[in-house]
Amino acid sequence: MFRIRLIIISLLSINVAKGQLRNYIFREPYLFNLDSTELELHQIRTATERFGAEFNTYLRNHEYSESHNPGYSLLGEQIKLGFENNLSGQDKLSLGVISNFPFGGNFSNIKTWPVIRYNRIGRNYIFNVGSIQSHVNHNLIEPLYNYEAALTRPVEYGLQYFFDNGKFRWESWLDWRQFSRTEISQQEIISYGNSGSVKWFEAINSGVIISSPISILVLHKGGENLKIGKPIVNQ
C-alpha cells in the first residue's frame, strides 16, 4: 500500500514540479558585496593576475501544455575561461571567452563570445568598457528583461557605470547589439538601460529592508540610411 501511495504522489508531482536556477550563479564577481570565491569553480591567482574557469550544465524547461504555445527547452553546457590583470589599484583588464554548447544540436549551434573588458574601480563606483556585466547583473524587473539571455546571449558590449554608497544604488549601461550595414540593409540595434534603488529603511538585526526600485530599458533600431528602408523603432 505504501508503494502504491508513493507512486501516485510521484506521478502527481511530475506535473507541478518547478525548477529555478538562482540568479547569483550567473552574476559576475565585480559587483559590490559579492565574494568572487563563491562563483569561480577553478582559479589560479597571483598578486596581480588571476585565471579562472567556470562550467555550468543547465536545463531550462520552458514547455507548456498548450497547443498555441508549445514552448521549448534549453539543455546544454556553458564554459567560461577568463584572465584578469590588475593594472593598478583601480584599473583591471579582463580577457576571456564564453562558449555555449546546446545538447542535441550540431557544431553550427555552438556559439562563442569574446570577453574584453576594462574596469575602473573607485570608492563607490565601477566603470566598465567593452564586455559589460550583463543579464541578471542589471537587476531589472523580469517584464522588462528576459533573463534567459544568461544562457542564450550571455555577453553584452558597450559602456556601463555602477554607483553604490549603501543608501543609493544606480546602474546605467549602453549595449551596442548590432551595427548598421548599408549594403545588406542591416539595422543598428542599441539598448540603453538604467536600474537602481533608494534604501529608505534597513533593520540589520531582522534583515527587513524598505526600498524603492527603478527600472528603465530603451531599445533603438535605426534604418534611415539602408538600401531597403526599415522602420525606425524606439521603445
Short mmCIF file of C-alpha atoms in Angstrom, two decimals:
data_model
loop_
_atom_site.label_atom_id
_atom_site.label_comp_id
_atom_site.label_asym_id
_atom_site.label_seq_id
_atom_site.Cartn_x
_atom_site.Cartn_y
_atom_site.Cartn_z
CA MET A 1 0.00 0.00 0.00
CA PHE A 2 2.84 2.36 0.85
CA ARG A 3 4.45 1.75 -2.54
CA ILE A 4 1.18 2.50 -4.35
CA ARG A 5 0.80 5.79 -2.45
CA LEU A 6 4.39 6.70 -3.23
CA ILE A 7 3.88 6.01 -6.96
CA ILE A 8 0.68 8.11 -7.04
CA ILE A 9 2.37 11.04 -5.26
CA SER A 10 5.34 10.84 -7.64
CA LEU A 11 3.11 10.86 -10.72
CA LEU A 12 1.10 13.82 -9.44
CA SER A 13 4.28 15.72 -8.65
CA ILE A 14 5.55 15.47 -12.23
CA ASN A 15 3.01 18.00 -13.49
CA VAL A 16 3.68 20.59 -10.80
CA ALA A 17 7.42 20.27 -10.26
CA LYS A 18 9.26 23.52 -10.89
CA GLY A 19 12.94 24.38 -11.03
CA GLN A 20 14.73 27.72 -10.93
CA LEU A 21 18.43 28.44 -11.07
CA ARG A 22 19.42 31.03 -8.50
CA ASN A 23 20.42 34.27 -10.18
CA TYR A 24 23.70 34.60 -8.28
CA ILE A 25 25.08 31.68 -10.31
CA PHE A 26 25.20 33.97 -13.35
CA ARG A 27 26.38 37.10 -11.56
CA GLU A 28 29.90 38.40 -12.03
CA PRO A 29 32.21 38.82 -9.03
CA TYR A 30 32.97 42.51 -9.62
CA LEU A 31 29.68 43.74 -8.19
CA PHE A 32 29.56 45.25 -4.73
CA ASN A 33 29.10 42.92 -1.77
CA LEU A 34 29.78 39.78 -3.79
CA ASP A 35 32.56 37.34 -2.97
CA SER A 36 34.23 36.04 -6.14
CA THR A 37 35.21 32.77 -4.46
CA GLU A 38 31.54 31.73 -4.48
CA LEU A 39 31.41 31.97 -8.27
CA GLU A 40 34.63 30.71 -9.77
CA LEU A 41 34.90 26.95 -9.56
CA HIS A 42 38.57 26.81 -10.54
CA GLN A 43 41.05 29.64 -10.32
CA ILE A 44 44.76 30.34 -10.25
CA ARG A 45 45.76 33.57 -8.57
CA THR A 46 48.91 35.66 -8.18
CA ALA A 47 49.42 39.12 -6.69
CA THR A 48 48.29 40.92 -9.86
CA GLU A 49 46.84 38.20 -12.10
CA ARG A 50 44.05 35.66 -11.95
CA PHE A 51 42.92 32.88 -14.26
CA GLY A 52 39.53 31.29 -13.77
CA ALA A 53 37.21 28.74 -15.36
CA GLU A 54 33.53 28.01 -14.84
CA PHE A 55 31.45 25.09 -16.11
CA ASN A 56 27.64 25.30 -15.92
CA THR A 57 25.41 22.47 -17.11
CA TYR A 58 21.90 23.88 -17.43
CA LEU A 59 18.35 22.69 -18.05
CA ARG A 60 15.61 25.24 -18.63
CA ASN A 61 12.21 23.67 -19.17
CA HIS A 62 10.02 26.17 -20.98
CA GLU A 63 7.26 23.88 -22.25
CA TYR A 64 3.53 24.28 -21.78
CA SER A 65 0.52 22.01 -22.21
CA GLU A 66 -0.96 24.40 -24.75
CA SER A 67 -1.34 23.84 -28.49
CA HIS A 68 -0.90 27.53 -29.36
CA ASN A 69 2.26 27.89 -27.25
CA PRO A 70 4.19 24.59 -27.10
CA GLY A 71 7.30 26.28 -25.71
CA TYR A 72 10.81 24.85 -25.76
CA SER A 73 13.61 23.53 -23.55
CA LEU A 74 17.21 24.65 -23.13
CA LEU A 75 19.74 21.98 -22.24
CA GLY A 76 23.48 22.34 -22.61
CA GLU A 77 26.85 23.30 -21.19
CA GLN A 78 28.24 26.79 -20.72
CA ILE A 79 32.01 27.16 -20.39
CA LYS A 80 33.76 30.35 -19.26
CA LEU A 81 37.51 30.96 -19.38
CA GLY A 82 38.92 34.25 -18.17
CA PHE A 83 42.15 36.06 -17.38
CA GLU A 84 42.29 39.19 -15.23
CA ASN A 85 45.23 41.54 -14.71
CA ASN A 86 45.36 44.27 -12.10
CA LEU A 87 46.92 47.15 -14.00
CA SER A 88 46.89 49.31 -10.87
CA GLY A 89 44.98 49.66 -7.64
CA GLN A 90 41.92 50.91 -9.52
CA ASP A 91 42.34 49.54 -13.04
CA LYS A 92 41.72 45.99 -14.27
CA LEU A 93 41.88 44.33 -17.69
CA SER A 94 39.89 41.15 -18.31
CA LEU A 95 40.18 38.79 -21.31
CA GLY A 96 38.31 35.57 -21.92
CA VAL A 97 35.69 33.60 -23.83
CA ILE A 98 32.24 32.20 -23.10
CA SER A 99 31.08 29.19 -25.13
CA ASN A 100 27.62 27.68 -25.19
CA PHE A 101 27.14 24.04 -26.26
CA PRO A 102 23.42 23.21 -26.67
CA PHE A 103 22.82 19.49 -26.39
CA GLY A 104 21.04 17.82 -29.28
CA GLY A 105 22.40 20.21 -31.91
CA ASN A 106 25.42 20.22 -34.17
CA PHE A 107 28.62 22.28 -34.43
CA SER A 108 26.78 25.14 -36.14
CA ASN A 109 24.74 25.63 -32.96
CA ILE A 110 27.83 26.19 -30.80
CA LYS A 111 28.30 29.89 -30.04
CA THR A 112 31.37 31.61 -28.61
CA TRP A 113 31.60 35.20 -27.37
CA PRO A 114 34.88 37.04 -26.66
CA VAL A 115 35.21 38.87 -23.36
CA ILE A 116 37.35 42.04 -23.39
CA ARG A 117 36.80 44.48 -20.55
CA TYR A 118 38.47 47.42 -18.89
CA ASN A 119 37.38 48.15 -15.30
CA ARG A 120 37.90 51.39 -13.42
CA ILE A 121 37.04 50.79 -9.77
CA GLY A 122 36.61 53.75 -7.42
CA ARG A 123 35.42 54.14 -3.86
CA ASN A 124 31.71 53.89 -4.65
CA TYR A 125 31.66 53.26 -8.38
CA ILE A 126 32.72 50.92 -11.18
CA PHE A 127 33.11 51.95 -14.82
CA ASN A 128 33.24 49.22 -17.48
CA VAL A 129 34.18 49.45 -21.15
CA GLY A 130 33.91 46.53 -23.58
CA SER A 131 32.17 43.37 -22.39
CA ILE A 132 29.87 44.81 -19.76
CA GLN A 133 28.27 42.85 -16.92
CA SER A 134 25.06 41.53 -18.44
CA HIS A 135 21.61 39.93 -17.91
CA VAL A 136 20.94 39.29 -14.20
CA ASN A 137 23.58 41.85 -13.20
CA HIS A 138 21.26 44.62 -14.42
CA ASN A 139 18.70 43.87 -11.68
CA LEU A 140 15.82 44.77 -14.00
CA ILE A 141 12.32 43.52 -13.33
CA GLU A 142 11.51 40.46 -15.45
CA PRO A 143 8.71 42.09 -17.52
CA LEU A 144 11.44 44.36 -18.96
CA TYR A 145 14.20 41.82 -19.48
CA ASN A 146 14.24 38.15 -20.41
CA TYR A 147 16.77 36.56 -18.07
CA GLU A 148 17.12 33.52 -20.32
CA ALA A 149 19.70 35.77 -22.01
CA ALA A 150 22.09 34.41 -19.36
CA LEU A 151 22.01 31.20 -21.44
CA THR A 152 21.28 32.42 -24.98
CA ARG A 153 23.15 35.76 -25.04
CA PRO A 154 25.48 35.88 -22.02
CA VAL A 155 27.64 38.82 -23.17
CA GLU A 156 26.76 42.45 -23.93
CA TYR A 157 29.17 45.00 -25.39
CA GLY A 158 29.28 48.71 -24.65
CA LEU A 159 29.63 51.04 -21.66
CA GLN A 160 28.49 50.64 -18.07
CA TYR A 161 28.56 52.65 -14.84
CA PHE A 162 27.73 51.42 -11.32
CA PHE A 163 27.31 53.56 -8.21
CA ASP A 164 26.54 52.28 -4.72
CA ASN A 165 27.00 54.18 -1.44
CA GLY A 166 24.89 51.86 0.69
CA LYS A 167 21.76 54.03 0.56
CA PHE A 168 21.52 54.69 -3.15
CA ARG A 169 22.39 52.22 -5.91
CA TRP A 170 22.42 53.11 -9.60
CA GLU A 171 23.49 51.48 -12.85
CA SER A 172 23.49 52.90 -16.38
CA TRP A 173 24.60 50.98 -19.44
CA LEU A 174 24.69 51.11 -23.22
CA ASP A 175 24.53 47.77 -25.07
CA TRP A 176 25.50 48.02 -28.75
CA ARG A 177 23.79 44.88 -30.04
CA GLN A 178 24.25 45.29 -33.78
CA PHE A 179 25.95 47.85 -36.03
CA SER A 180 24.48 49.18 -39.26
CA ARG A 181 25.49 47.64 -42.62
CA THR A 182 24.07 49.57 -45.53
CA GLU A 183 24.95 47.04 -48.24
CA ILE A 184 22.77 44.31 -46.70
CA SER A 185 20.24 46.68 -45.07
CA GLN A 186 21.19 45.59 -41.57
CA GLN A 187 19.78 47.85 -38.89
CA GLU A 188 21.76 49.17 -35.97
CA ILE A 189 20.32 47.96 -32.68
CA ILE A 190 21.18 49.68 -29.43
CA SER A 191 19.69 49.27 -25.98
CA TYR A 192 20.09 51.68 -23.10
CA GLY A 193 19.12 50.94 -19.54
CA ASN A 194 19.00 52.26 -16.01
CA SER A 195 18.30 50.41 -12.81
CA GLY A 196 18.66 51.35 -9.20
CA SER A 197 17.08 51.62 -5.81
CA VAL A 198 16.77 54.03 -2.91
CA LYS A 199 17.01 52.42 0.51
CA TRP A 200 14.67 54.13 2.98
CA PHE A 201 14.96 51.78 5.94
CA GLU A 202 17.07 48.79 6.97
CA ALA A 203 16.83 46.77 10.17
CA ILE A 204 20.16 45.00 10.46
CA ASN A 205 19.08 42.52 13.13
CA SER A 206 15.88 41.38 11.40
CA GLY A 207 17.02 41.84 7.81
CA VAL A 208 13.98 43.99 6.94
CA ILE A 209 14.69 46.46 4.12
CA ILE A 210 12.33 49.06 2.64
CA SER A 211 13.47 50.46 -0.72
CA SER A 212 12.13 51.91 -3.96
CA PRO A 213 13.39 50.15 -7.14
CA ILE A 214 13.83 51.87 -10.50
CA SER A 215 13.94 50.08 -13.89
CA ILE A 216 14.23 51.69 -17.34
CA LEU A 217 15.07 49.97 -20.64
CA VAL A 218 15.02 51.64 -24.08
CA LEU A 219 15.54 49.79 -27.40
CA HIS A 220 16.52 51.67 -30.57
CA LYS A 221 16.53 50.27 -34.12
CA GLY A 222 17.80 52.59 -36.84
CA GLY A 223 17.08 52.24 -40.55
CA GLU A 224 17.15 55.60 -42.24
CA ASN A 225 20.34 55.04 -44.32
CA LEU A 226 19.71 51.49 -45.54
CA LYS A 227 19.28 50.47 -49.17
CA ILE A 228 15.99 48.88 -48.23
CA GLY A 229 14.41 51.16 -45.69
CA LYS A 230 13.25 49.69 -42.42
CA PRO A 231 11.09 51.37 -39.78
CA ILE A 232 12.93 53.22 -37.02
CA VAL A 233 11.96 51.82 -33.64
CA ASN A 234 12.29 53.48 -30.23
CA GLN A 235 10.56 51.65 -27.43
#
